[in-house]
Structures are given as structure tokens and as C-alpha cells.
Amino acid sequence: MSKHHVSTTINGEPVEFLCETEQTLLDALRDELGLTGSKEGCSSGDCGACSVIVDGRLICSCLMLAVEAEGRTIETIEGLARGEALHPLQQKFLEAAALQCGFCTPGLLVAAKALLDRHPNPTETEARYWLAGNLCRCTGYDKVIRAVVDAAVELRGE
Ligand code: FES
Ligand code: FES
């Protein structure tokens, strides 16, 4: 069967790719575009490792078809830093030792960015609820939450 041609915007750049009908956005990002920061943890919308932002909404890219990316604006973990300059969330994750394994961290960072885009001043409780869909299988969440709240302070310029 012929492939679908998709035109989209990823991390501010116009992007075109070909995909199969049944291919997920996660698979297209990783396999067609070489954007391997988004991870496949569960393939069922349960772990958040594949989190991306589509038209301003946080989604699990394992649950979205790649063809649905047509005309959308997508942000992935690869777009968080500006060149060598880390995003404040990345910097605070480093400083707070919230940087966990390479599997859960990209999704946590993307989800946290979606939170701060929407709520620049979240309470700790709000941050915990927002990130409840991003699972870590081995450590904990306290340092992550602290890093997110600290990054929010920095982004607000306080
Ligand atoms: S891989 Fe998408 S939510 Fe787990
Ligand atoms: S799953 Fe990443 S540190 Fe636990």
C-alpha cells in the first residue's frame, strides 16, 4: 500500500515525511525523522514516556497516528533547548538531580513544559497532578516536582 505524505511543523521547522496508515506519531518521530528523544514505554497511553505537545496540548504520541500530524504544530524534547542553552526546566532538573533515566526524563520534561506554558505559577500539588501521567518505574518524584516549581520561578523572572 502506498505511504501517506505528511506536512507538519516540528520544533519550529517545517517537516515532511512519509508514513504508513497505521504508524503512530511516536514511530514516525523515531523511525522516519530520527527524533529518538520521545520514548516508547508502554504503547498504550499509560506511561508518558512518549509525551509531545501538539498544537499546545500535551499528548501521548503512541496514541496519535502519524497521518494526524498533517498541518499540526508539534513540540518534542529535541526542541526544548536553544542550541547549547538548556531550557530552564532542563537546567533545574540538572541542579535538583531530578534527571532520572533516559526513558522517563524526556517525557517528564515535555509534560512539565506543557504545564508551565499553561500555568506559569503551579502549586506543588498542581504539578504533581499534572505529571501523574508520567511514570517512573524505579526512583521517585520529589526532585522532579521541586525542579518544575523552581523552573517556574525562573521563567516568571522572580
Ligand atoms: S509509550 Fe506512550 S504513554 Fe507509554
Ligand atoms: S523510569 Fe526513569 S528513572 Fe525510573
Tab-separated table of C-alpha atoms and ligand atoms in Angstrom:
chain	number	residue	atom	x	y	z
A	1	MET	CA	0.000	0.000	0.000
A	2	SER	CA	1.269	3.484	-0.762
A	3	LYS	CA	2.512	5.654	2.036
A	4	HIS	CA	0.958	8.902	3.215
A	5	HIS	CA	2.734	12.202	2.726
A	6	VAL	CA	2.549	14.389	5.825
A	7	SER	CA	3.499	18.059	6.107
A	8	THR	CA	3.840	19.357	9.612
A	9	THR	CA	5.868	21.667	11.819
A	10	ILE	CA	8.202	20.150	14.378
A	11	ASN	CA	10.114	22.272	16.843
A	12	GLY	CA	9.556	25.336	14.707
A	13	GLU	CA	10.745	23.797	11.450
A	14	PRO	CA	8.591	22.701	8.508
A	15	VAL	CA	8.916	18.951	8.144
A	16	GLU	CA	7.630	16.452	5.580
A	17	PHE	CA	7.671	12.701	5.896
A	18	LEU	CA	6.087	9.527	4.560
A	19	CYS	CA	4.308	7.087	6.827
A	20	GLU	CA	2.129	4.015	6.822
A	21	THR	CA	-1.573	4.327	7.634
A	22	GLU	CA	-1.214	2.531	10.941
A	23	GLN	CA	2.046	4.141	12.002
A	24	THR	CA	1.903	6.128	15.231
A	25	LEU	CA	3.311	9.611	15.570
A	26	LEU	CA	5.833	8.163	18.020
A	27	ASP	CA	7.068	5.685	15.451
A	28	ALA	CA	7.240	8.341	12.747
A	29	LEU	CA	9.214	10.674	15.000
A	30	ARG	CA	11.665	7.953	15.919
A	31	ASP	CA	11.873	5.851	12.770
A	32	GLU	CA	11.225	8.311	9.943
A	33	LEU	CA	12.640	11.521	11.403
A	34	GLY	CA	15.377	10.302	13.736
A	35	LEU	CA	13.873	12.152	16.703
A	36	THR	CA	14.541	9.437	19.237
A	37	GLY	CA	14.143	11.555	22.374
A	38	SER	CA	10.498	10.515	22.704
A	39	LYS	CA	10.494	7.016	24.147
A	40	GLU	CA	8.195	4.031	23.847
A	41	GLY	CA	7.448	2.715	27.314
A	42	CYS	CA	4.037	1.108	27.097
A	43	SER	CA	2.411	1.904	23.715
A	44	SER	CA	-0.912	2.263	25.489
A	45	GLY	CA	-1.032	5.815	26.860
A	46	ASP	CA	-0.114	4.820	30.385
A	47	CYS	CA	3.491	5.890	30.998
A	48	GLY	CA	4.055	9.320	29.412
A	49	ALA	CA	7.469	8.413	28.024
A	50	CYS	CA	6.288	9.410	24.546
A	51	SER	CA	4.888	12.826	25.557
A	52	VAL	CA	4.866	15.556	22.927
A	53	ILE	CA	2.946	18.811	22.579
A	54	VAL	CA	0.603	19.082	19.581
A	55	ASP	CA	-0.998	22.453	18.892
A	56	GLY	CA	-0.365	23.371	22.524
A	57	ARG	CA	-1.839	20.195	24.014
A	58	LEU	CA	0.135	17.528	25.807
A	59	ILE	CA	-0.464	14.165	24.186
A	60	CYS	CA	0.926	10.653	24.151
A	61	SER	CA	2.471	10.260	20.720
A	62	CYS	CA	1.948	6.492	20.940
A	63	LEU	CA	-1.797	7.135	20.761
A	64	MET	CA	-1.792	9.505	17.779
A	65	LEU	CA	-1.476	8.387	14.202
A	66	ALA	CA	1.335	9.942	12.229
A	67	VAL	CA	-1.095	10.964	9.464
A	68	GLU	CA	-2.925	13.093	12.021
A	69	ALA	CA	0.171	15.283	12.234
A	70	GLU	CA	-0.782	16.866	8.912
A	71	GLY	CA	-0.882	20.635	9.378
A	72	ARG	CA	-0.162	20.446	13.108
A	73	THR	CA	2.498	22.122	15.176
A	74	ILE	CA	4.475	19.654	17.252
A	75	GLU	CA	6.993	20.174	20.028
A	76	THR	CA	9.262	17.328	21.087
A	77	ILE	CA	12.022	17.038	23.659
A	78	GLU	CA	14.556	17.866	20.936
A	79	GLY	CA	13.095	21.371	20.685
A	80	LEU	CA	13.404	22.263	24.353
A	81	ALA	CA	16.981	23.557	24.392
A	82	ARG	CA	18.017	26.501	22.236
A	83	GLY	CA	21.305	25.374	20.743
A	84	GLU	CA	23.678	24.907	23.646
A	85	ALA	CA	21.381	26.781	26.024
A	86	LEU	CA	19.291	24.447	28.120
A	87	HIS	CA	15.648	25.281	28.810
A	88	PRO	CA	15.204	26.370	32.451
A	89	LEU	CA	13.387	23.112	33.111
A	90	GLN	CA	16.379	21.130	31.883
A	91	GLN	CA	18.719	23.273	33.950
A	92	LYS	CA	16.642	22.837	37.110
A	93	PHE	CA	16.361	19.102	36.525
A	94	LEU	CA	20.160	19.011	36.455
A	95	GLU	CA	20.562	21.195	39.540
A	96	ALA	CA	17.963	19.271	41.554
A	97	ALA	CA	19.345	15.891	40.453
A	98	ALA	CA	15.865	15.250	39.069
A	99	LEU	CA	17.403	13.870	35.929
A	100	GLN	CA	16.389	10.275	36.127
A	101	CYS	CA	16.803	7.647	33.474
A	102	GLY	CA	16.780	8.419	29.775
A	103	PHE	CA	13.452	6.713	29.441
A	104	CYS	CA	11.196	8.764	31.681
A	105	THR	CA	13.055	12.104	31.689
A	106	PRO	CA	12.211	13.311	28.169
A	107	GLY	CA	8.514	12.745	28.763
A	108	LEU	CA	8.656	14.401	32.172
A	109	LEU	CA	10.347	17.465	30.677
A	110	VAL	CA	7.873	17.790	27.820
A	111	ALA	CA	4.923	17.336	30.180
A	112	ALA	CA	6.406	19.906	32.562
A	113	LYS	CA	6.831	22.382	29.709
A	114	ALA	CA	3.193	21.902	28.738
A	115	LEU	CA	2.251	22.628	32.351
A	116	LEU	CA	4.307	25.830	32.572
A	117	ASP	CA	3.077	27.014	29.160
A	118	ARG	CA	-0.427	26.786	30.562
A	119	HIS	CA	0.114	27.538	34.253
A	120	PRO	CA	3.204	29.688	34.848
A	121	ASN	CA	2.738	29.510	38.619
A	122	PRO	CA	1.657	25.978	39.558
A	123	THR	CA	1.448	24.840	43.142
A	124	GLU	CA	3.319	21.713	44.099
A	125	THR	CA	0.023	19.839	44.180
A	126	GLU	CA	-0.923	21.060	40.704
A	127	ALA	CA	2.465	19.971	39.388
A	128	ARG	CA	2.042	16.539	40.967
A	129	TYR	CA	-1.401	16.066	39.442
A	130	TRP	CA	-0.225	17.304	36.032
A	131	LEU	CA	2.711	14.925	35.989
A	132	ALA	CA	0.720	11.977	37.322
A	133	GLY	CA	0.642	10.525	33.817
A	134	ASN	CA	4.425	10.332	33.623
A	135	LEU	CA	5.555	7.213	35.366
A	136	CYS	CA	8.938	6.372	36.787
A	137	ARG	CA	9.443	2.719	37.453
A	138	CYS	CA	12.406	2.973	39.729
A	139	THR	CA	13.011	6.157	41.734
A	140	GLY	CA	10.741	8.944	42.914
A	141	TYR	CA	9.061	12.195	42.064
A	142	ASP	CA	10.041	14.720	44.770
A	143	LYS	CA	13.114	16.080	42.975
A	144	VAL	CA	11.195	16.318	39.716
A	145	ILE	CA	8.440	18.369	41.330
A	146	ARG	CA	10.969	20.641	43.037
A	147	ALA	CA	12.745	21.213	39.734
A	148	VAL	CA	9.491	22.078	37.964
A	149	VAL	CA	8.459	24.575	40.634
A	150	ASP	CA	11.953	26.124	40.622
A	151	ALA	CA	11.904	26.400	36.827
A	152	ALA	CA	8.524	28.110	37.012
A	153	VAL	CA	10.013	30.704	39.355
A	154	GLU	CA	12.874	31.328	36.939
A	155	LEU	CA	10.600	31.541	33.912
A	156	ARG	CA	8.467	34.120	35.726
A	157	GLY	CA	11.637	36.146	36.300
A	158	GLU	CA	11.293	36.188	40.091
B	1	FES	S1	4.643	4.903	25.309
B	1	FES	FE1	3.058	6.347	25.083
B	1	FES	S2	2.208	6.539	27.067
B	1	FES	FE2	3.712	4.964	27.268
B	2	FES	S1	11.772	5.183	34.813
B	2	FES	FE1	13.235	6.730	34.552
B	2	FES	S2	14.208	6.915	36.486
B	2	FES	FE2	12.610	5.459	36.759
